Amino acid sequence: MQRIIHRRLRQFFLATAVCLFMPVLAAQPLPVVASFSILADMVREVGGPHVEVTSLVGPNTDAHVFDPTPADAKRIASARLVFVNGLGFEGWLDRLVKASGYRGPIVMASKGVKTPLQLKDTHPHTGATKGHGAHHAHGVADPHAWQNLANAERYVETIRIALAAALPAHSAVFEQRAADYSKRIRALDQATKAQIAAVAVERRRVITSHDAFGYFAAAYGVTFYPLQGLATSNEPSAAEVVRIVDQIKKNKVSAIFTENISDPRVLERIAKDSGAKVGGRLYVDALTEPGTAADTYLKMFELNVATIVQGMLGNASQ
């Protein structure tokens, strides 16, 4: 009889311990991996305290030339969800996922974005772009869809759906956070359109390091002259540098912008040869370190708009 009592007491205490421990397990945030810092920030905005997000490509780091390590494979292996941009942005991703052994969902955040910009020709060139630039091949999509704030709303909705599927108990929280975030995105979109509308059309010309602003150009009516193509892995040739200098002079563009992921020396040389000024730094494929000026997606976008507008308005005095 005493054994039976002891056994039942053990069962009782074990059941009590499990019941007490289960809420702790439930409170653990969902381990999530995002391919690069901008996307990681979006996932954090929607997921809040219910997600723990790791970014494979960190702040001020170029995703185009990212070289994954075994530690990155371990990060993916331990994740419950993996978020990627897609559209060919992460050329290294398939190999990394295979090496990690990950079998969970891979969420393409750019799924359903409005009219992805398709490149139309096959010959390399350097020139103005409203959706295509130098060194590209037929049928290759511009992956930088987040450069149109309307597309960012699509990212947010895709993220919300994926998180709600993974943690249905918190779906209402994700829905509210996504709605609040989208409201801020729409407000910035309207402010961006108003700021650019105040600049004369003939002044809306920008020189950048690589062709990352096709979506921005189409959405907000700015002409970009990229020095490089969609990726940043190849330096422009001497002949291409000469062509871009000629275009700067021909179109009377007085401001050139460097990027936080690119070597600014080529653009600084072009500025010297063309008489144009370096108008500031743009933040394109990566956020800055936490606590700095462009450490979130919306802060990055707002800072870029202010820098671009200031540079374009500077043209008026030329």
PDB file of C-alpha atoms in Angstrom:
ATOM      1  CA  MET A   1       0.000   0.000   0.000  1.00  0.00           C
ATOM      2  CA  GLN A   2       2.850   2.356   0.893  1.00  0.00           C
ATOM      3  CA  ARG A   3       4.419   1.716  -2.535  1.00  0.00           C
ATOM      4  CA  ILE A   4       1.182   2.622  -4.252  1.00  0.00           C
ATOM      5  CA  ILE A   5       0.991   5.866  -2.299  1.00  0.00           C
ATOM      6  CA  HIS A   6       4.607   6.744  -3.123  1.00  0.00           C
ATOM      7  CA  ARG A   7       4.067   5.920  -6.787  1.00  0.00           C
ATOM      8  CA  ARG A   8       0.973   8.102  -6.961  1.00  0.00           C
ATOM      9  CA  LEU A   9       2.779  10.928  -5.196  1.00  0.00           C
ATOM     10  CA  ARG A  10       5.618  10.726  -7.725  1.00  0.00           C
ATOM     11  CA  GLN A  11       3.098  10.774 -10.576  1.00  0.00           C
ATOM     12  CA  PHE A  12       1.367  13.779  -9.032  1.00  0.00           C
ATOM     13  CA  PHE A  13       4.571  15.751  -8.591  1.00  0.00           C
ATOM     14  CA  LEU A  14       5.731  14.833 -12.102  1.00  0.00           C
ATOM     15  CA  ALA A  15       2.452  15.974 -13.620  1.00  0.00           C
ATOM     16  CA  THR A  16       2.605  19.190 -11.594  1.00  0.00           C
ATOM     17  CA  ALA A  17       6.163  19.873 -12.760  1.00  0.00           C
ATOM     18  CA  VAL A  18       5.187  19.325 -16.387  1.00  0.00           C
ATOM     19  CA  CYS A  19       2.227  21.686 -16.055  1.00  0.00           C
ATOM     20  CA  LEU A  20       4.439  24.327 -14.491  1.00  0.00           C
ATOM     21  CA  PHE A  21       7.134  23.886 -17.153  1.00  0.00           C
ATOM     22  CA  MET A  22       4.840  23.969 -20.199  1.00  0.00           C
ATOM     23  CA  PRO A  23       4.116  27.735 -20.023  1.00  0.00           C
ATOM     24  CA  VAL A  24       7.869  28.335 -19.940  1.00  0.00           C
ATOM     25  CA  LEU A  25       8.243  26.313 -23.134  1.00  0.00           C
ATOM     26  CA  ALA A  26       5.313  28.127 -24.727  1.00  0.00           C
ATOM     27  CA  ALA A  27       6.838  31.487 -23.818  1.00  0.00           C
ATOM     28  CA  GLN A  28      10.071  30.769 -25.679  1.00  0.00           C
ATOM     29  CA  PRO A  29      10.355  32.951 -28.815  1.00  0.00           C
ATOM     30  CA  LEU A  30      10.328  31.239 -32.187  1.00  0.00           C
ATOM     31  CA  PRO A  31      13.880  30.863 -33.573  1.00  0.00           C
ATOM     32  CA  VAL A  32      13.883  32.514 -36.990  1.00  0.00           C
ATOM     33  CA  VAL A  33      16.618  33.163 -39.545  1.00  0.00           C
ATOM     34  CA  ALA A  34      16.444  35.995 -42.093  1.00  0.00           C
ATOM     35  CA  SER A  35      18.856  36.183 -44.994  1.00  0.00           C
ATOM     36  CA  PHE A  36      19.886  39.845 -44.553  1.00  0.00           C
ATOM     37  CA  SER A  37      19.520  42.723 -42.118  1.00  0.00           C
ATOM     38  CA  ILE A  38      16.662  44.622 -43.798  1.00  0.00           C
ATOM     39  CA  LEU A  39      14.474  41.543 -43.905  1.00  0.00           C
ATOM     40  CA  ALA A  40      15.431  40.636 -40.328  1.00  0.00           C
ATOM     41  CA  ASP A  41      14.193  44.040 -39.177  1.00  0.00           C
ATOM     42  CA  MET A  42      10.842  43.529 -40.910  1.00  0.00           C
ATOM     43  CA  VAL A  43      10.404  40.119 -39.263  1.00  0.00           C
ATOM     44  CA  ARG A  44      11.186  41.616 -35.847  1.00  0.00           C
ATOM     45  CA  GLU A  45       8.624  44.366 -36.413  1.00  0.00           C
ATOM     46  CA  VAL A  46       5.859  41.846 -37.137  1.00  0.00           C
ATOM     47  CA  GLY A  47       6.930  39.134 -34.693  1.00  0.00           C
ATOM     48  CA  GLY A  48       7.829  41.310 -31.731  1.00  0.00           C
ATOM     49  CA  PRO A  49       8.748  39.391 -28.555  1.00  0.00           C
ATOM     50  CA  HIS A  50       7.426  36.135 -29.992  1.00  0.00           C
ATOM     51  CA  VAL A  51      10.337  35.724 -32.418  1.00  0.00           C
ATOM     52  CA  GLU A  52      14.096  35.588 -32.023  1.00  0.00           C
ATOM     53  CA  VAL A  53      15.577  36.668 -35.344  1.00  0.00           C
ATOM     54  CA  THR A  54      19.095  35.979 -36.570  1.00  0.00           C
ATOM     55  CA  SER A  55      20.339  37.721 -39.718  1.00  0.00           C
ATOM     56  CA  LEU A  56      22.815  35.764 -41.840  1.00  0.00           C
ATOM     57  CA  VAL A  57      24.160  38.871 -43.606  1.00  0.00           C
ATOM     58  CA  GLY A  58      24.757  41.493 -40.967  1.00  0.00           C
ATOM     59  CA  PRO A  59      24.775  45.305 -40.909  1.00  0.00           C
ATOM     60  CA  ASN A  60      26.929  47.128 -43.475  1.00  0.00           C
ATOM     61  CA  THR A  61      27.613  43.821 -45.244  1.00  0.00           C
ATOM     62  CA  ASP A  62      27.091  43.141 -48.946  1.00  0.00           C
ATOM     63  CA  ALA A  63      24.713  40.207 -49.496  1.00  0.00           C
ATOM     64  CA  HIS A  64      25.781  39.958 -53.149  1.00  0.00           C
ATOM     65  CA  VAL A  65      29.243  38.731 -52.205  1.00  0.00           C
ATOM     66  CA  PHE A  66      28.370  37.032 -48.913  1.00  0.00           C
ATOM     67  CA  ASP A  67      30.382  33.889 -48.193  1.00  0.00           C
ATOM     68  CA  PRO A  68      28.512  31.631 -45.703  1.00  0.00           C
ATOM     69  CA  THR A  69      30.386  29.800 -42.977  1.00  0.00           C
ATOM     70  CA  PRO A  70      29.655  26.532 -41.121  1.00  0.00           C
ATOM     71  CA  ALA A  71      28.281  28.695 -38.297  1.00  0.00           C
ATOM     72  CA  ASP A  72      25.648  30.038 -40.701  1.00  0.00           C
ATOM     73  CA  ALA A  73      24.630  26.489 -41.575  1.00  0.00           C
ATOM     74  CA  LYS A  74      24.183  25.777 -37.856  1.00  0.00           C
ATOM     75  CA  ARG A  75      21.998  28.859 -37.493  1.00  0.00           C
ATOM     76  CA  ILE A  76      19.695  27.639 -40.244  1.00  0.00           C
ATOM     77  CA  ALA A  77      19.652  24.095 -38.849  1.00  0.00           C
ATOM     78  CA  SER A  78      18.353  25.384 -35.496  1.00  0.00           C
ATOM     79  CA  ALA A  79      15.676  27.636 -37.011  1.00  0.00           C
ATOM     80  CA  ARG A  80      11.950  26.950 -37.187  1.00  0.00           C
ATOM     81  CA  LEU A  81      11.452  29.414 -40.047  1.00  0.00           C
ATOM     82  CA  VAL A  82      13.794  30.842 -42.677  1.00  0.00           C
ATOM     83  CA  PHE A  83      12.906  34.105 -44.438  1.00  0.00           C
ATOM     84  CA  VAL A  84      14.587  35.067 -47.720  1.00  0.00           C
ATOM     85  CA  ASN A  85      14.123  37.886 -50.188  1.00  0.00           C
ATOM     86  CA  GLY A  86      14.134  35.738 -53.327  1.00  0.00           C
ATOM     87  CA  LEU A  87      14.290  37.108 -56.888  1.00  0.00           C
ATOM     88  CA  GLY A  88      17.860  35.825 -57.131  1.00  0.00           C
ATOM     89  CA  PHE A  89      19.158  38.051 -54.326  1.00  0.00           C
ATOM     90  CA  GLU A  90      20.676  35.216 -52.277  1.00  0.00           C
ATOM     91  CA  GLY A  91      22.663  33.244 -54.843  1.00  0.00           C
ATOM     92  CA  TRP A  92      24.416  31.347 -52.043  1.00  0.00           C
ATOM     93  CA  LEU A  93      21.246  30.244 -50.258  1.00  0.00           C
ATOM     94  CA  ASP A  94      20.493  26.854 -51.832  1.00  0.00           C
ATOM     95  CA  ARG A  95      23.972  25.521 -51.069  1.00  0.00           C
ATOM     96  CA  LEU A  96      23.771  26.780 -47.509  1.00  0.00           C
ATOM     97  CA  VAL A  97      20.354  25.241 -46.835  1.00  0.00           C
ATOM     98  CA  LYS A  98      21.504  21.913 -48.270  1.00  0.00           C
ATOM     99  CA  ALA A  99      24.621  21.945 -46.096  1.00  0.00           C
ATOM    100  CA  SER A 100      22.545  22.736 -42.997  1.00  0.00           C
ATOM    101  CA  GLY A 101      20.119  19.843 -43.411  1.00  0.00           C
ATOM    102  CA  TYR A 102      17.218  22.220 -42.741  1.00  0.00           C
ATOM    103  CA  ARG A 103      13.831  20.792 -43.753  1.00  0.00           C
ATOM    104  CA  GLY A 104      11.493  23.491 -42.478  1.00  0.00           C
ATOM    105  CA  PRO A 105       9.607  26.228 -44.353  1.00  0.00           C
ATOM    106  CA  ILE A 106      11.532  28.744 -46.458  1.00  0.00           C
ATOM    107  CA  VAL A 107       9.446  31.896 -46.840  1.00  0.00           C
ATOM    108  CA  MET A 108      10.090  34.127 -49.858  1.00  0.00           C
ATOM    109  CA  ALA A 109       9.224  37.579 -48.557  1.00  0.00           C
ATOM    110  CA  SER A 110       9.049  39.135 -52.044  1.00  0.00           C
ATOM    111  CA  LYS A 111       6.267  36.755 -53.105  1.00  0.00           C
ATOM    112  CA  GLY A 112       3.442  38.749 -54.631  1.00  0.00           C
ATOM    113  CA  VAL A 113       5.238  42.098 -54.870  1.00  0.00           C
ATOM    114  CA  LYS A 114       3.751  44.451 -57.425  1.00  0.00           C
ATOM    115  CA  THR A 115       5.180  44.129 -60.945  1.00  0.00           C
ATOM    116  CA  PRO A 116       8.751  42.946 -60.326  1.00  0.00           C
ATOM    117  CA  LEU A 117      11.019  44.822 -62.697  1.00  0.00           C
ATOM    118  CA  GLN A 118      12.269  42.517 -65.456  1.00  0.00           C
ATOM    119  CA  LEU A 119      15.381  43.284 -67.437  1.00  0.00           C
ATOM    120  CA  LYS A 120      14.776  43.415 -71.141  1.00  0.00           C
ATOM    121  CA  ASP A 121      18.055  43.263 -73.015  1.00  0.00           C
ATOM    122  CA  THR A 122      21.168  41.104 -73.043  1.00  0.00           C
ATOM    123  CA  HIS A 123      24.008  43.469 -73.868  1.00  0.00           C
ATOM    124  CA  PRO A 124      26.043  45.097 -71.114  1.00  0.00           C
ATOM    125  CA  HIS A 125      25.661  48.847 -70.879  1.00  0.00           C
ATOM    126  CA  THR A 126      25.812  51.742 -68.482  1.00  0.00           C
ATOM    127  CA  GLY A 127      22.986  54.202 -68.545  1.00  0.00           C
ATOM    128  CA  ALA A 128      19.921  55.699 -66.967  1.00  0.00           C
ATOM    129  CA  THR A 129      17.552  53.286 -65.361  1.00  0.00           C
ATOM    130  CA  LYS A 130      13.956  53.141 -64.311  1.00  0.00           C
ATOM    131  CA  GLY A 131      14.202  49.453 -63.657  1.00  0.00           C
ATOM    132  CA  HIS A 132      17.278  48.145 -65.436  1.00  0.00           C
ATOM    133  CA  GLY A 133      20.969  48.923 -65.463  1.00  0.00           C
ATOM    134  CA  ALA A 134      24.410  47.723 -66.421  1.00  0.00           C
ATOM    135  CA  HIS A 135      25.716  44.183 -66.902  1.00  0.00           C
ATOM    136  CA  HIS A 136      22.512  42.235 -66.840  1.00  0.00           C
ATOM    137  CA  ALA A 137      20.984  39.336 -68.735  1.00  0.00           C
ATOM    138  CA  HIS A 138      17.596  38.895 -70.328  1.00  0.00           C
ATOM    139  CA  GLY A 139      14.840  37.834 -67.937  1.00  0.00           C
ATOM    140  CA  VAL A 140      16.756  38.562 -64.726  1.00  0.00           C
ATOM    141  CA  ALA A 141      14.575  40.214 -62.100  1.00  0.00           C
ATOM    142  CA  ASP A 142      15.779  43.150 -60.052  1.00  0.00           C
ATOM    143  CA  PRO A 143      15.782  41.697 -56.503  1.00  0.00           C
ATOM    144  CA  HIS A 144      15.748  45.039 -54.648  1.00  0.00           C
ATOM    145  CA  ALA A 145      11.948  45.153 -54.350  1.00  0.00           C
ATOM    146  CA  TRP A 146      12.039  46.731 -50.871  1.00  0.00           C
ATOM    147  CA  GLN A 147      13.115  49.999 -52.528  1.00  0.00           C
ATOM    148  CA  ASN A 148       9.415  50.606 -53.247  1.00  0.00           C
ATOM    149  CA  LEU A 149       7.509  51.072 -50.002  1.00  0.00           C
ATOM    150  CA  ALA A 150       4.360  49.620 -51.537  1.00  0.00           C
ATOM    151  CA  ASN A 151       6.278  46.374 -52.038  1.00  0.00           C
ATOM    152  CA  ALA A 152       7.397  46.487 -48.411  1.00  0.00           C
ATOM    153  CA  GLU A 153       3.746  46.180 -47.423  1.00  0.00           C
ATOM    154  CA  ARG A 154       3.604  42.949 -49.410  1.00  0.00           C
ATOM    155  CA  TYR A 155       6.676  41.705 -47.521  1.00  0.00           C
ATOM    156  CA  VAL A 156       4.941  42.469 -44.228  1.00  0.00           C
ATOM    157  CA  GLU A 157       1.835  40.523 -45.186  1.00  0.00           C
ATOM    158  CA  THR A 158       3.878  37.513 -46.287  1.00  0.00           C
ATOM    159  CA  ILE A 159       5.805  37.608 -43.012  1.00  0.00           C
ATOM    160  CA  ARG A 160       2.580  37.863 -40.992  1.00  0.00           C
ATOM    161  CA  ILE A 161       1.037  34.842 -42.701  1.00  0.00           C
ATOM    162  CA  ALA A 162       4.154  32.723 -42.123  1.00  0.00           C
ATOM    163  CA  LEU A 163       4.460  33.665 -38.451  1.00  0.00           C
ATOM    164  CA  ALA A 164       0.752  33.073 -37.833  1.00  0.00           C
ATOM    165  CA  ALA A 165       1.050  29.607 -39.361  1.00  0.00           C
ATOM    166  CA  ALA A 166       4.032  28.805 -37.140  1.00  0.00           C
ATOM    167  CA  LEU A 167       2.516  30.280 -33.960  1.00  0.00           C
ATOM    168  CA  PRO A 168      -1.278  30.314 -34.407  1.00  0.00           C
ATOM    169  CA  ALA A 169      -1.837  31.184 -30.749  1.00  0.00           C
ATOM    170  CA  HIS A 170      -0.257  34.599 -31.421  1.00  0.00           C
ATOM    171  CA  SER A 171      -1.846  35.265 -34.823  1.00  0.00           C
ATOM    172  CA  ALA A 172      -3.911  38.179 -33.478  1.00  0.00           C
ATOM    173  CA  VAL A 173      -0.741  39.818 -32.142  1.00  0.00           C
ATOM    174  CA  PHE A 174       1.002  39.397 -35.483  1.00  0.00           C
ATOM    175  CA  GLU A 175      -2.007  40.827 -37.295  1.00  0.00           C
ATOM    176  CA  GLN A 176      -2.062  43.933 -35.111  1.00  0.00           C
ATOM    177  CA  ARG A 177       1.685  44.473 -35.308  1.00  0.00           C
ATOM    178  CA  ALA A 178       1.631  44.035 -39.099  1.00  0.00           C
ATOM    179  CA  ALA A 179      -1.234  46.529 -39.403  1.00  0.00           C
ATOM    180  CA  ASP A 180       0.604  49.107 -37.292  1.00  0.00           C
ATOM    181  CA  TYR A 181       3.825  48.588 -39.253  1.00  0.00           C
ATOM    182  CA  SER A 182       2.033  48.859 -42.598  1.00  0.00           C
ATOM    183  CA  LYS A 183       0.435  52.112 -41.460  1.00  0.00           C
ATOM    184  CA  ARG A 184       3.895  53.569 -40.820  1.00  0.00           C
ATOM    185  CA  ILE A 185       5.101  52.297 -44.195  1.00  0.00           C
ATOM    186  CA  ARG A 186       2.176  53.970 -46.001  1.00  0.00           C
ATOM    187  CA  ALA A 187       2.803  57.238 -44.170  1.00  0.00           C
ATOM    188  CA  LEU A 188       6.451  57.229 -45.256  1.00  0.00           C
ATOM    189  CA  ASP A 189       5.394  56.388 -48.809  1.00  0.00           C
ATOM    190  CA  GLN A 190       3.155  59.458 -48.946  1.00  0.00           C
ATOM    191  CA  ALA A 191       5.866  61.646 -47.423  1.00  0.00           C
ATOM    192  CA  THR A 192       8.399  60.335 -49.963  1.00  0.00           C
ATOM    193  CA  LYS A 193       6.128  61.155 -52.902  1.00  0.00           C
ATOM    194  CA  ALA A 194       5.534  64.649 -51.552  1.00  0.00           C
ATOM    195  CA  GLN A 195       9.243  65.354 -51.052  1.00  0.00           C
ATOM    196  CA  ILE A 196      10.192  64.183 -54.534  1.00  0.00           C
ATOM    197  CA  ALA A 197       7.260  65.997 -56.148  1.00  0.00           C
ATOM    198  CA  ALA A 198       8.762  69.229 -54.819  1.00  0.00           C
ATOM    199  CA  VAL A 199      11.846  68.685 -57.014  1.00  0.00           C
ATOM    200  CA  ALA A 200      11.618  69.754 -60.669  1.00  0.00           C
ATOM    201  CA  VAL A 201      11.477  66.743 -63.003  1.00  0.00           C
ATOM    202  CA  GLU A 202      14.637  67.758 -64.846  1.00  0.00           C
ATOM    203  CA  ARG A 203      16.518  67.738 -61.534  1.00  0.00           C
ATOM    204  CA  ARG A 204      15.557  64.193 -60.576  1.00  0.00           C
ATOM    205  CA  ARG A 205      18.801  62.554 -61.666  1.00  0.00           C
ATOM    206  CA  VAL A 206      20.997  60.449 -59.409  1.00  0.00           C
ATOM    207  CA  ILE A 207      24.315  58.617 -59.815  1.00  0.00           C
ATOM    208  CA  THR A 208      24.710  55.496 -57.648  1.00  0.00           C
ATOM    209  CA  SER A 209      27.235  52.707 -57.145  1.00  0.00           C
ATOM    210  CA  HIS A 210      25.101  49.816 -58.412  1.00  0.00           C
ATOM    211  CA  ASP A 211      21.686  49.245 -59.940  1.00  0.00           C
ATOM    212  CA  ALA A 212      19.670  48.825 -56.749  1.00  0.00           C
ATOM    213  CA  PHE A 213      17.086  51.578 -57.195  1.00  0.00           C
ATOM    214  CA  GLY A 214      14.992  50.342 -60.109  1.00  0.00           C
ATOM    215  CA  TYR A 215      11.879  49.946 -57.968  1.00  0.00           C
ATOM    216  CA  PHE A 216      12.480  53.317 -56.320  1.00  0.00           C
ATOM    217  CA  ALA A 217      12.876  54.918 -59.740  1.00  0.00           C
ATOM    218  CA  ALA A 218       9.613  53.470 -61.059  1.00  0.00           C
ATOM    219  CA  ALA A 219       7.635  54.299 -57.916  1.00  0.00           C
ATOM    220  CA  TYR A 220       8.876  57.827 -57.273  1.00  0.00           C
ATOM    221  CA  GLY A 221       9.904  59.213 -60.657  1.00  0.00           C
ATOM    222  CA  VAL A 222      13.667  59.538 -60.222  1.00  0.00           C
ATOM    223  CA  THR A 223      16.192  58.672 -62.957  1.00  0.00           C
ATOM    224  CA  PHE A 224      19.200  56.702 -61.762  1.00  0.00           C
ATOM    225  CA  TYR A 225      22.554  56.281 -63.505  1.00  0.00           C
ATOM    226  CA  PRO A 226      24.119  53.179 -61.901  1.00  0.00           C
ATOM    227  CA  LEU A 227      27.816  52.533 -62.243  1.00  0.00           C
ATOM    228  CA  GLN A 228      27.457  48.771 -61.740  1.00  0.00           C
ATOM    229  CA  GLY A 229      24.779  46.197 -62.473  1.00  0.00           C
ATOM    230  CA  LEU A 230      22.391  44.485 -60.075  1.00  0.00           C
ATOM    231  CA  ALA A 231      25.240  42.869 -58.135  1.00  0.00           C
ATOM    232  CA  THR A 232      28.350  44.488 -56.705  1.00  0.00           C
ATOM    233  CA  SER A 233      30.871  41.753 -57.427  1.00  0.00           C
ATOM    234  CA  ASN A 234      32.440  43.342 -60.534  1.00  0.00           C
ATOM    235  CA  GLU A 235      34.196  46.676 -60.766  1.00  0.00           C
ATOM    236  CA  PRO A 236      33.365  48.837 -63.810  1.00  0.00           C
ATOM    237  CA  SER A 237      35.883  48.930 -66.634  1.00  0.00           C
ATOM    238  CA  ALA A 238      37.790  52.043 -67.633  1.00  0.00           C
ATOM    239  CA  ALA A 239      35.560  52.446 -70.720  1.00  0.00           C
ATOM    240  CA  GLU A 240      32.435  52.310 -68.537  1.00  0.00           C
ATOM    241  CA  VAL A 241      33.870  54.940 -66.237  1.00  0.00           C
ATOM    242  CA  VAL A 242      34.441  57.214 -69.239  1.00  0.00           C
ATOM    243  CA  ARG A 243      30.838  56.663 -70.402  1.00  0.00           C
ATOM    244  CA  ILE A 244      29.353  57.487 -67.026  1.00  0.00           C
ATOM    245  CA  VAL A 245      31.469  60.672 -66.822  1.00  0.00           C
ATOM    246  CA  ASP A 246      30.142  61.689 -70.254  1.00  0.00           C
ATOM    247  CA  GLN A 247      26.570  61.031 -69.133  1.00  0.00           C
ATOM    248  CA  ILE A 248      27.026  63.097 -66.000  1.00  0.00           C
ATOM    249  CA  LYS A 249      28.213  66.051 -68.052  1.00  0.00           C
ATOM    250  CA  LYS A 250      25.563  65.579 -70.738  1.00  0.00           C
ATOM    251  CA  ASN A 251      22.670  65.369 -68.278  1.00  0.00           C
ATOM    252  CA  LYS A 252      24.083  68.009 -65.925  1.00  0.00           C
ATOM    253  CA  VAL A 253      23.952  65.732 -62.909  1.00  0.00           C
ATOM    254  CA  SER A 254      25.890  67.348 -60.095  1.00  0.00           C
ATOM    255  CA  ALA A 255      25.506  64.808 -57.257  1.00  0.00           C
ATOM    256  CA  ILE A 256      26.925  61.288 -56.920  1.00  0.00           C
ATOM    257  CA  PHE A 257      26.006  58.961 -54.066  1.00  0.00           C
ATOM    258  CA  THR A 258      28.131  56.262 -52.474  1.00  0.00           C
ATOM    259  CA  GLU A 259      26.698  53.234 -50.642  1.00  0.00           C
ATOM    260  CA  ASN A 260      27.420  51.646 -47.291  1.00  0.00           C
ATOM    261  CA  ILE A 261      28.247  48.302 -48.944  1.00  0.00           C
ATOM    262  CA  SER A 262      30.433  49.587 -51.796  1.00  0.00           C
ATOM    263  CA  ASP A 263      33.959  50.906 -52.142  1.00  0.00           C
ATOM    264  CA  PRO A 264      33.497  54.677 -52.703  1.00  0.00           C
ATOM    265  CA  ARG A 265      36.846  55.258 -54.423  1.00  0.00           C
ATOM    266  CA  VAL A 266      35.624  54.725 -57.995  1.00  0.00           C
ATOM    267  CA  LEU A 267      32.735  57.150 -57.553  1.00  0.00           C
ATOM    268  CA  GLU A 268      35.027  59.683 -55.907  1.00  0.00           C
ATOM    269  CA  ARG A 269      37.307  59.487 -58.941  1.00  0.00           C
ATOM    270  CA  ILE A 270      34.337  59.933 -61.275  1.00  0.00           C
ATOM    271  CA  ALA A 271      33.200  62.931 -59.250  1.00  0.00           C
ATOM    272  CA  LYS A 272      36.633  64.495 -59.647  1.00  0.00           C
ATOM    273  CA  ASP A 273      36.730  63.812 -63.423  1.00  0.00           C
ATOM    274  CA  SER A 274      33.181  65.008 -64.074  1.00  0.00           C
ATOM    275  CA  GLY A 275      33.014  67.980 -61.764  1.00  0.00           C
ATOM    276  CA  ALA A 276      30.100  66.470 -59.868  1.00  0.00           C
ATOM    277  CA  LYS A 277      29.944  66.381 -56.101  1.00  0.00           C
ATOM    278  CA  VAL A 278      29.635  63.379 -53.815  1.00  0.00           C
ATOM    279  CA  GLY A 279      26.171  64.079 -52.415  1.00  0.00           C
ATOM    280  CA  GLY A 280      26.251  61.677 -49.494  1.00  0.00           C
ATOM    281  CA  ARG A 281      25.911  58.005 -48.634  1.00  0.00           C
ATOM    282  CA  LEU A 282      22.914  55.815 -49.422  1.00  0.00           C
ATOM    283  CA  TYR A 283      21.957  52.644 -47.581  1.00  0.00           C
ATOM    284  CA  VAL A 284      20.808  50.033 -50.042  1.00  0.00           C
ATOM    285  CA  ASP A 285      21.186  46.323 -49.279  1.00  0.00           C
ATOM    286  CA  ALA A 286      22.066  46.516 -45.591  1.00  0.00           C
ATOM    287  CA  LEU A 287      21.172  48.422 -42.452  1.00  0.00           C
ATOM    288  CA  THR A 288      23.759  50.082 -40.246  1.00  0.00           C
ATOM    289  CA  GLU A 289      24.831  48.924 -36.779  1.00  0.00           C
ATOM    290  CA  PRO A 290      22.190  49.105 -34.000  1.00  0.00           C
ATOM    291  CA  GLY A 291      21.910  52.554 -32.487  1.00  0.00           C
ATOM    292  CA  THR A 292      23.010  54.359 -35.669  1.00  0.00           C
ATOM    293  CA  ALA A 293      21.192  56.445 -38.267  1.00  0.00           C
ATOM    294  CA  ALA A 294      19.914  53.657 -40.546  1.00  0.00           C
ATOM    295  CA  ASP A 295      19.489  50.709 -38.203  1.00  0.00           C
ATOM    296  CA  THR A 296      15.884  49.937 -39.228  1.00  0.00           C
ATOM    297  CA  TYR A 297      14.253  49.624 -42.625  1.00  0.00           C
ATOM    298  CA  LEU A 298      12.080  52.716 -42.222  1.00  0.00           C
ATOM    299  CA  LYS A 299      14.932  54.837 -40.847  1.00  0.00           C
ATOM    300  CA  MET A 300      17.114  53.668 -43.746  1.00  0.00           C
ATOM    301  CA  PHE A 301      14.474  54.549 -46.330  1.00  0.00           C
ATOM    302  CA  GLU A 302      13.717  57.934 -44.792  1.00  0.00           C
ATOM    303  CA  LEU A 303      17.412  58.810 -44.617  1.00  0.00           C
ATOM    304  CA  ASN A 304      17.925  57.760 -48.258  1.00  0.00           C
ATOM    305  CA  VAL A 305      15.037  59.941 -49.410  1.00  0.00           C
ATOM    306  CA  ALA A 306      16.350  62.966 -47.511  1.00  0.00           C
ATOM    307  CA  THR A 307      19.847  62.442 -48.942  1.00  0.00           C
ATOM    308  CA  ILE A 308      18.603  61.976 -52.508  1.00  0.00           C
ATOM    309  CA  VAL A 309      16.292  64.987 -52.367  1.00  0.00           C
ATOM    310  CA  GLN A 310      19.026  67.181 -50.937  1.00  0.00           C
ATOM    311  CA  GLY A 311      21.371  66.070 -53.701  1.00  0.00           C
ATOM    312  CA  MET A 312      18.808  66.677 -56.448  1.00  0.00           C
ATOM    313  CA  LEU A 313      17.931  70.106 -55.086  1.00  0.00           C
ATOM    314  CA  GLY A 314      21.633  70.907 -55.087  1.00  0.00           C
ATOM    315  CA  ASN A 315      21.509  70.540 -58.875  1.00  0.00           C
ATOM    316  CA  ALA A 316      19.397  73.678 -59.113  1.00  0.00           C
ATOM    317  CA  SER A 317      22.329  75.877 -58.222  1.00  0.00           C
ATOM    318  CA  GLN A 318      24.492  74.499 -61.018  1.00  0.00           C
TER     319      GLN A 318
END
